[in-house]
Short mmCIF file of C-alpha atoms and ligand atoms in Angstrom, two decimals:
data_model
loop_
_atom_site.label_atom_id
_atom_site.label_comp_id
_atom_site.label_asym_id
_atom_site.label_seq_id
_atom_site.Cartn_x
_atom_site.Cartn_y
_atom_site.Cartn_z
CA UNK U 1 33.61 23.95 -84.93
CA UNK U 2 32.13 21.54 -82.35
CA UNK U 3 32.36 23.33 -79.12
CA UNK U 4 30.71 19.74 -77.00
CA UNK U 5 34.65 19.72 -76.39
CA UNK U 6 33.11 15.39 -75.47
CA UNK U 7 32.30 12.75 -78.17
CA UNK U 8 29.77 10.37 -77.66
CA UNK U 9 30.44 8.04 -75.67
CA UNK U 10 31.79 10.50 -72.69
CA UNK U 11 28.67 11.81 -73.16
CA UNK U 12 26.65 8.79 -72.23
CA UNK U 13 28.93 7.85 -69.88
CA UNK U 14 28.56 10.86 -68.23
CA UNK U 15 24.66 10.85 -68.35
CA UNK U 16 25.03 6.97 -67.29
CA UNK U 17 26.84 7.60 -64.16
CA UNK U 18 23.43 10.33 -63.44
CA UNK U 19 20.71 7.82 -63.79
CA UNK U 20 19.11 6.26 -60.82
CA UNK U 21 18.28 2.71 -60.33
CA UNK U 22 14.71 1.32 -59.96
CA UNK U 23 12.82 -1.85 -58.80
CA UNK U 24 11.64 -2.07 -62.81
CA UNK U 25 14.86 -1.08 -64.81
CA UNK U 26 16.79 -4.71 -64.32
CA UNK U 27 19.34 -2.75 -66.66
CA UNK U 28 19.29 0.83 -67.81
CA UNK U 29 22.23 2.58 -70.01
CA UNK U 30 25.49 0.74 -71.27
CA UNK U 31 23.94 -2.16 -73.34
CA UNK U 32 22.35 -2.76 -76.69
CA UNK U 33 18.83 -2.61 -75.23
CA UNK U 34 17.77 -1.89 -71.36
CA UNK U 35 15.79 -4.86 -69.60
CA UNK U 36 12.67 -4.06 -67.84
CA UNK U 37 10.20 -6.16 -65.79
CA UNK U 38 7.01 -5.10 -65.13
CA UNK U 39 4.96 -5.30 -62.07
CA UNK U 40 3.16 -8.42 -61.75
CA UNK U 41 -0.27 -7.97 -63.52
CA UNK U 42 0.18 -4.59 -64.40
CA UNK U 43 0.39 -3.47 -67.91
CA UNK U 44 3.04 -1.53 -69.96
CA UNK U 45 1.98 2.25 -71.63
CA UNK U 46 4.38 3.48 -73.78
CA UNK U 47 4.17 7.21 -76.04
CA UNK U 48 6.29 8.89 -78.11
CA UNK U 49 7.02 12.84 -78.18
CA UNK U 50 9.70 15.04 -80.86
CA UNK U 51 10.86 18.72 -79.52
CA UNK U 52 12.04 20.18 -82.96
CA UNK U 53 13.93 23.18 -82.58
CA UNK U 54 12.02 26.19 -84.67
CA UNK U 55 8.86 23.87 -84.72
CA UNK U 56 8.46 23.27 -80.70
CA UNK U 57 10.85 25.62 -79.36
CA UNK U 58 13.53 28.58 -80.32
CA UNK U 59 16.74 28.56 -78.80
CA UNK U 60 16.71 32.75 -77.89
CA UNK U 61 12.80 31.80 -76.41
CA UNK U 62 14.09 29.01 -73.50
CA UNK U 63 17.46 27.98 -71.65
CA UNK U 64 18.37 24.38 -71.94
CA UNK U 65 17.00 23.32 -68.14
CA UNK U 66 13.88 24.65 -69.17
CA UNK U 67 14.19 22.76 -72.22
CA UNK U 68 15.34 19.20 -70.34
CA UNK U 69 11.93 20.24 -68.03
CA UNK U 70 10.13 20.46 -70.87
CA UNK U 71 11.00 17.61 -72.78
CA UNK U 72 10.52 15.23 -70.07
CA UNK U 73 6.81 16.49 -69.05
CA UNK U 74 5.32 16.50 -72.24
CA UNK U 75 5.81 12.91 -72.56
CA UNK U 76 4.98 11.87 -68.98
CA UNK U 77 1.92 14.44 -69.28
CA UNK U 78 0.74 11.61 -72.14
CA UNK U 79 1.05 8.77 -69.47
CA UNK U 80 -0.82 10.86 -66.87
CA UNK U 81 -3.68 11.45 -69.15
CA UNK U 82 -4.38 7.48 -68.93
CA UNK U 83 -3.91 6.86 -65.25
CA UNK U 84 -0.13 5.07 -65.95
CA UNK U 85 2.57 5.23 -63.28
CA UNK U 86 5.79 6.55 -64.59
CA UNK U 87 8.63 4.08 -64.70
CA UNK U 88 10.92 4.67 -68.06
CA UNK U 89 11.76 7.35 -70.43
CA UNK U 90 14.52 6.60 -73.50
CA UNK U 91 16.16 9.70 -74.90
CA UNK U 92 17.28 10.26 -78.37
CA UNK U 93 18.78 13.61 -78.59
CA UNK U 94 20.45 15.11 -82.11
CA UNK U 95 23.01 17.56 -81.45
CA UNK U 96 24.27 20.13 -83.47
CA UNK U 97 28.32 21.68 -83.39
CA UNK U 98 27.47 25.06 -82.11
CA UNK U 99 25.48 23.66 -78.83
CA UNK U 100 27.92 23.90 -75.80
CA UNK U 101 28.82 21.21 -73.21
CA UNK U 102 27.31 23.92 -70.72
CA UNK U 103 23.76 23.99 -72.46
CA UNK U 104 23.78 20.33 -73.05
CA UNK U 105 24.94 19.51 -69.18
CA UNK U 106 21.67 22.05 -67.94
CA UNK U 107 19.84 20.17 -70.64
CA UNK U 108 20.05 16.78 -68.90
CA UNK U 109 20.00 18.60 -65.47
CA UNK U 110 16.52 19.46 -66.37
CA UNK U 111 15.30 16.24 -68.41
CA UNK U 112 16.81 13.87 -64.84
CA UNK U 113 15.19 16.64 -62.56
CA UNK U 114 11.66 15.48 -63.81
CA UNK U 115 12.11 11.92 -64.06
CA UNK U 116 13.36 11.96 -60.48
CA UNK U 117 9.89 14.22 -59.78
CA UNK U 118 7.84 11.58 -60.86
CA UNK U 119 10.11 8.28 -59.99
CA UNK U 120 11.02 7.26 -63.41
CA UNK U 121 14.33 6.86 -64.33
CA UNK U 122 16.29 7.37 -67.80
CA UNK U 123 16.61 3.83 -69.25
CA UNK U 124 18.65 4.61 -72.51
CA UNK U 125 18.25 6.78 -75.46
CA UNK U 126 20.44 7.67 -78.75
CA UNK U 127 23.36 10.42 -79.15
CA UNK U 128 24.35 11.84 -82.37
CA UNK U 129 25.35 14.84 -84.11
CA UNK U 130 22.98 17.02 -86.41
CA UNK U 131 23.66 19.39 -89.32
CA UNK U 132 20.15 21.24 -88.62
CA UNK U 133 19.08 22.11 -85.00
CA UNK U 134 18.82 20.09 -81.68
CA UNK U 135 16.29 17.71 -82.35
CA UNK U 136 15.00 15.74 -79.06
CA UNK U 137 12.64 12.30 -79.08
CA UNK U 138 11.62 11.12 -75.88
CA UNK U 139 9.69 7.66 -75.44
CA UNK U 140 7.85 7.17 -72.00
CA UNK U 141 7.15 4.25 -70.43
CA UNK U 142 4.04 3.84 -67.42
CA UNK U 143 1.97 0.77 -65.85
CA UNK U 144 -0.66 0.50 -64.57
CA UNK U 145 -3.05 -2.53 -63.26
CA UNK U 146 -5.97 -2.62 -66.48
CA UNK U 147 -9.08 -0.81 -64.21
CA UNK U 148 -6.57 1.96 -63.86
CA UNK U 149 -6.35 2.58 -67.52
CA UNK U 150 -8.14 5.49 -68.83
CA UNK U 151 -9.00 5.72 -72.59
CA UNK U 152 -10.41 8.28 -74.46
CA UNK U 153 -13.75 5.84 -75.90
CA UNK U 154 -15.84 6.07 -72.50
CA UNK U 155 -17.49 9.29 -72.56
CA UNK U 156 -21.47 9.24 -71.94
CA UNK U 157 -24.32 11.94 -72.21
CA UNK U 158 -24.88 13.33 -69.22
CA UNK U 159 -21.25 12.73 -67.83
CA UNK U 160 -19.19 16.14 -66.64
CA UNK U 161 -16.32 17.57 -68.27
CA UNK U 162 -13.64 18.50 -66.13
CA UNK U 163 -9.92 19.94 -66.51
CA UNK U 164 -7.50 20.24 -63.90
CA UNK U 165 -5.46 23.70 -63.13
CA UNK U 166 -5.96 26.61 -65.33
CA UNK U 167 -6.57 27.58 -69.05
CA UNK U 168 -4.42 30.01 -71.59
CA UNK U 169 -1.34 30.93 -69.90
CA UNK U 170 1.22 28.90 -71.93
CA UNK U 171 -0.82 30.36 -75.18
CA UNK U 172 -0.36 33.56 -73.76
CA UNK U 173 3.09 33.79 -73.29
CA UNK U 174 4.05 32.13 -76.41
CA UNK U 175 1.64 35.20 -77.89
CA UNK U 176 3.74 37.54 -76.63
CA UNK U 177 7.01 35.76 -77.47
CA UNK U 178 5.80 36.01 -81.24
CA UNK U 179 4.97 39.72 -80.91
CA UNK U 180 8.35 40.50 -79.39
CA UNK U 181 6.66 40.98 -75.69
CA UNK U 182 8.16 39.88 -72.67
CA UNK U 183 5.43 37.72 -70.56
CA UNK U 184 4.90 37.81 -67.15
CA UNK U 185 7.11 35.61 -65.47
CA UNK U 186 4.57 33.38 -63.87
CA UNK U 187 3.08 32.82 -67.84
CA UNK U 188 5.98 32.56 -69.16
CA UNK U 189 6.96 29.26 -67.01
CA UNK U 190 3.74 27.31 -67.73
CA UNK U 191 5.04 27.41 -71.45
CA UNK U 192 8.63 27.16 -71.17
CA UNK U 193 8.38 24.57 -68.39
CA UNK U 194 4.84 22.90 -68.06
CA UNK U 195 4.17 20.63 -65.40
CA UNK U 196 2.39 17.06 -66.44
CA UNK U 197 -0.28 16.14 -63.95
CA UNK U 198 0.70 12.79 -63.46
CA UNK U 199 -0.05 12.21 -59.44
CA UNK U 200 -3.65 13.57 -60.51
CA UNK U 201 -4.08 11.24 -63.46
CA UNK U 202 -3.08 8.39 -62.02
CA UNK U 203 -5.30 9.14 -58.55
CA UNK U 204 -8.34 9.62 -60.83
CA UNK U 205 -7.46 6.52 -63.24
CA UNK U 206 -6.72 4.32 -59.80
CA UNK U 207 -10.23 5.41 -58.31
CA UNK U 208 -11.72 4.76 -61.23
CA UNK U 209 -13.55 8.08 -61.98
CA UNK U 210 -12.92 8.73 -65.51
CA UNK U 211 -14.63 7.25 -67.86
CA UNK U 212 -12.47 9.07 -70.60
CA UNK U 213 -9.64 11.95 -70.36
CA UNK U 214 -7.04 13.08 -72.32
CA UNK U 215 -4.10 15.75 -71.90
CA UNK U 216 -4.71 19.30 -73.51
CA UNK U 217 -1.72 19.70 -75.66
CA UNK U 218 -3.10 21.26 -78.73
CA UNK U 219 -6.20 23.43 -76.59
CA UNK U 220 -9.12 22.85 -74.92
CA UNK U 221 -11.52 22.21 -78.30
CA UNK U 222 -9.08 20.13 -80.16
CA UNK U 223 -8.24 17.96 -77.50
CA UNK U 224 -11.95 17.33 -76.23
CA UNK U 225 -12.72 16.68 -80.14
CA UNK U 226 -10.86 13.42 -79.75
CA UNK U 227 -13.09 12.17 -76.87
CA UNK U 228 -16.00 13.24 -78.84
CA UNK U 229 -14.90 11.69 -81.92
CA UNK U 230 -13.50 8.44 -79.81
CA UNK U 231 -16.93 8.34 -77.43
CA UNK U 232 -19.19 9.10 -80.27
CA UNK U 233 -20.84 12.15 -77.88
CA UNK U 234 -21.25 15.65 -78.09
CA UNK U 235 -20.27 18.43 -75.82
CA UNK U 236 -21.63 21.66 -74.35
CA UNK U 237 -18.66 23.86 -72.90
CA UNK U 238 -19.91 26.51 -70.26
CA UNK U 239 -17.37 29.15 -70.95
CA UNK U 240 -17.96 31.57 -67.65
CA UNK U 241 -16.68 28.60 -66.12
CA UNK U 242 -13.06 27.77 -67.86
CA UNK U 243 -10.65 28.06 -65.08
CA UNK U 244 -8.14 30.99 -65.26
CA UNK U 245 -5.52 31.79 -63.49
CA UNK U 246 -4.81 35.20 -61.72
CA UNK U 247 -1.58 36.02 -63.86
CA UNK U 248 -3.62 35.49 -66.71
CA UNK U 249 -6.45 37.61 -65.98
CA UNK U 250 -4.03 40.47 -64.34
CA UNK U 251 -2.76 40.98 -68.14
CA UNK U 252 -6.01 42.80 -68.79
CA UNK U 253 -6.95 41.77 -71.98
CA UNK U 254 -11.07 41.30 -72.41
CA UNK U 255 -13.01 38.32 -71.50
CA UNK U 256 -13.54 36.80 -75.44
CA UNK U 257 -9.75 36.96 -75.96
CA UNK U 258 -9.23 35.40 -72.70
CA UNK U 259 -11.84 32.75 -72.91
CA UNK U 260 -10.70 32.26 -76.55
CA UNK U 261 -7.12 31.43 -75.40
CA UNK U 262 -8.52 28.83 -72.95
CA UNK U 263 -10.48 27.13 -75.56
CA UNK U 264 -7.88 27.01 -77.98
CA UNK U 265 -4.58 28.06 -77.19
CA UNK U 266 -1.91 24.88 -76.46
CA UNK U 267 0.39 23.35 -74.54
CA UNK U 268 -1.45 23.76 -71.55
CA UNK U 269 -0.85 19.62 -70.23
CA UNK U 270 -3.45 19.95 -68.26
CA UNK U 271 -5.89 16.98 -68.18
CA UNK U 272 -9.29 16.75 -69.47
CA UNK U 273 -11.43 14.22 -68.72
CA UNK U 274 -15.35 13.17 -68.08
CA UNK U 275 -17.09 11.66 -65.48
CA UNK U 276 -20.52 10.82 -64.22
CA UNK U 277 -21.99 12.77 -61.64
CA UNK U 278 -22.12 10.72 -58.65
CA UNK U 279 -18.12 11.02 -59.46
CA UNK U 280 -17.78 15.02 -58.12
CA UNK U 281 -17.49 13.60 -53.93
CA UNK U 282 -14.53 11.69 -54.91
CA UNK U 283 -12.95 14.33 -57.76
CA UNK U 284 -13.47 17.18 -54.84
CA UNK U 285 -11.29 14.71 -52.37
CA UNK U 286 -8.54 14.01 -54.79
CA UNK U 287 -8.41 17.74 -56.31
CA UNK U 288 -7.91 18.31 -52.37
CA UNK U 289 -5.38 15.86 -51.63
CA UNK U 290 -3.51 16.64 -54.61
CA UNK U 291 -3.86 20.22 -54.09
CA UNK U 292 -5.06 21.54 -57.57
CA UNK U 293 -8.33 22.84 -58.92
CA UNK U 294 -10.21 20.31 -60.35
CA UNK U 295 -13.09 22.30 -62.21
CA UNK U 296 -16.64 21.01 -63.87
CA UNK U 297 -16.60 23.05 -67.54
CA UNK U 298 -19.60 21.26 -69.17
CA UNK U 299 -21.33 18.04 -69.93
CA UNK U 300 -21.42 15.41 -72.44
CA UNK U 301 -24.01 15.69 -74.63
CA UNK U 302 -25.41 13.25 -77.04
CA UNK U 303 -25.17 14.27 -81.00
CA UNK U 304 -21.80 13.01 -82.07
CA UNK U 305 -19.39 15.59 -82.46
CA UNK U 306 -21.40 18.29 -81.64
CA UNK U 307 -19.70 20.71 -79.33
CA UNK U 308 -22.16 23.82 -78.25
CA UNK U 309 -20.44 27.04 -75.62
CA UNK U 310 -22.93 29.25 -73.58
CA UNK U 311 -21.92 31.95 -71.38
CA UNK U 312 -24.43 32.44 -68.44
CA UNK U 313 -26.79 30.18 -69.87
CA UNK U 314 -26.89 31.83 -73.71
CA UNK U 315 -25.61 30.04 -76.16
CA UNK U 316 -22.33 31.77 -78.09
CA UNK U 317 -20.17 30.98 -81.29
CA UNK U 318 -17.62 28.63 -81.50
CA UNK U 319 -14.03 30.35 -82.48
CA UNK U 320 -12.56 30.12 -85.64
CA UNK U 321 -10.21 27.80 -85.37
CA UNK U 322 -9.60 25.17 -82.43
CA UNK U 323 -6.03 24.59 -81.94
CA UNK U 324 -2.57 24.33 -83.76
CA UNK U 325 -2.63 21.89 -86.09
CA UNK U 326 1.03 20.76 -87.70
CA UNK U 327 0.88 20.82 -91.57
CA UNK U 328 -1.86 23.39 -91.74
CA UNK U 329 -0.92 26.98 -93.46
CA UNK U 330 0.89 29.05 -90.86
CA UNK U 331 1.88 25.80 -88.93
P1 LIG D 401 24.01 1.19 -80.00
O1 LIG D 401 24.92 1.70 -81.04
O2 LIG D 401 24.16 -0.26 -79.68
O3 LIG D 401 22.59 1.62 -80.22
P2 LIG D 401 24.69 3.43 -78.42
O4 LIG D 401 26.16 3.70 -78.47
O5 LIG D 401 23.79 4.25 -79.25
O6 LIG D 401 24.48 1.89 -78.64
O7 LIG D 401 24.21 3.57 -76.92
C1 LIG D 401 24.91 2.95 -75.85
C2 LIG D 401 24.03 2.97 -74.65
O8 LIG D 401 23.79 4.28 -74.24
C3 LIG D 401 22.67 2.32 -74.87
O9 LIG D 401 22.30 1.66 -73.69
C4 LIG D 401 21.76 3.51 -75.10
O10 LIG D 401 20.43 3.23 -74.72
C5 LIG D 401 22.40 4.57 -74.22
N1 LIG D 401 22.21 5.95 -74.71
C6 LIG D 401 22.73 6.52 -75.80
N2 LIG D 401 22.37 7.82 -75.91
C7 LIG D 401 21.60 8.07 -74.84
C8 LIG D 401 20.87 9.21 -74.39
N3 LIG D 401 20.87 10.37 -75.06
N4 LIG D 401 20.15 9.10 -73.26
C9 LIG D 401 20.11 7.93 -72.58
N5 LIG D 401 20.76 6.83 -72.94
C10 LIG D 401 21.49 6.88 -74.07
MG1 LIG D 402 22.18 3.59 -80.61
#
């Protein structure tokens, strides 16, 4: 039995009447595409992101405005990590009968909450039913003038590696979720209901400083792997140095597991990025002005693809494995 209780169209037109205007949406929800015009000279970044229930989420893990938070940051957290300005998200959502009007009403609470955040409005999207689970697919949409645009290809030896916030607690909580613990509450947020660093990204990006970053959705070694792989450059990770937070380090497990978890645990949207050392003056003000940590890990190195930890000066092994990885065994 359906228990929406609304077809379709209600349904957008409810969600229509929610959606706030803005200077680049010339038409948002209600016709067969939305019309956009873009800031003179400025150009257009655009990213996809799916939220599959039982591959990115469980319904008895999160509540649906966590879920609508959630959705919404992950894909603005890609338009952060290359200095864009958010201005557009589209959102295709697949609902199945046993989802209530309640769940999907908190849903959208949460997914408008963030785009308000952050200034971007919801443009237009796609509503249908599914036979599986709730299936989500979000498309972002940023500018940004060209010398704002940060790409992962300009990482050189000798440049610092820096991430904002800290390290491990969404890989934390979701540990304990799959273990049948309740995290602490404080963890527990970061993964249900991340934040994406875009006021950060696009300071940095706007200043210039970066000459590569990236957001860490899959953990800290995966994610720097791609600017490796795209700089051609190596890395050395100082590991006493990985930010964590105090929540994290109240749980009490030892330092490898929780410098392990910072290295390689996900869904942290935090951003990574590299920068050359006459940078740090002007990464110090923004981390300031911005009002999050902004903390030197390492240094880019130059043997391709190398990537070397030390822990007060010693060098140490990598971990086994670097981060999730869909279509791998266990994935
Ligand atoms: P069409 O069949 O022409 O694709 P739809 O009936 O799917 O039109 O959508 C009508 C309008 O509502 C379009 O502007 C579309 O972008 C918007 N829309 C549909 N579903 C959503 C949604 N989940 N979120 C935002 N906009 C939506
Ligand atoms: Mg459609």
């Amino acid at each position: 039995m359906n228990r929406l209780g609304q077809g379709e169209f209600e349904i957008i037109e409810q969600l229509k009447a929610r959606c706030e205007s803005s200077p680049v949406v010339r038409l948002g929800i209600g016709d067969d595409c939305a019309i956009l015009q873009l800031p003179p000279g400025e150009l257009l970044l655009t990213t996809t992101d799916m939220l599959i229930e039982s591959i990115h989420f469980r319904r008895d893990w999160t509540d649906f405005l966590s879920l609508g938070r959630k959705s919404a940051a992950v894909n603005l957290s890609d338009l952060a990590a290359m200095g864009a300005l958010p201005r557009a998200l589209f959102l295709a959502v697949a609902i199945p009968a046993d989802l209530t009007a309640a769940d999907l009403d908190l849903f959208f609470t949460g997914f408008l909450e963030v785009c308000h955040a952050s200034k971007a409005v919801l443009a237009g999207g796609d509503t249908c039913s599914s036979k599986g689970g709730v299936s989500i697919c979000v498309t972002a949409l940023g500018t940004a003038p060209e010398t704002a645009v940060v790409r992962r290809t300009g990482a050189h030896p000798g440049d610092g590696i820096y991430v904002t916030g800290t390290l491990g607690d969404s890989a934390l909580a979701l540990q304990w979720l799959m273990t049948g613990r309740t995290p602490p509450p404080e963890l527990l947020k970061r993964h249900l209901e991340p934040t994406a660093r875009v006021e950060v990204g696009r300071r940095l990006g706007t200043a210039g400083v970066p000459t590569a970053m990236i957001d860490i959705s899959d953990g800290l070694l995966a994610d720097l792997g791609h600017i490796l792989t795209a700089s051609r450059v190596g890395a050395c990770i100082e590991i006493d140095r990985l930010p964590l937070s105090p929540a994290l380090r109240a749980v009490g497990d030892d330092d490898h597991l929780l410098y392990d978890r910072a290295l390689t645990g996900g869904e942290d949207y935090e951003l990574l990025f590299t920068a050359p050392p006459e940078a740090q003056g002007e990464i110090d003000r923004i981390a300031t002005d911005v009002d999050l940590p902004i903390t030197r890990v390492g240094t880019i190195s130059e043997t391709c693809g190398e990537v070397t930890l030390t822990h007060a000066g010693s060098l140490c092994p990598l971990p086994q494995h670097k981060g999730y990885k869909h279509f791998s065994a266990g994935a």
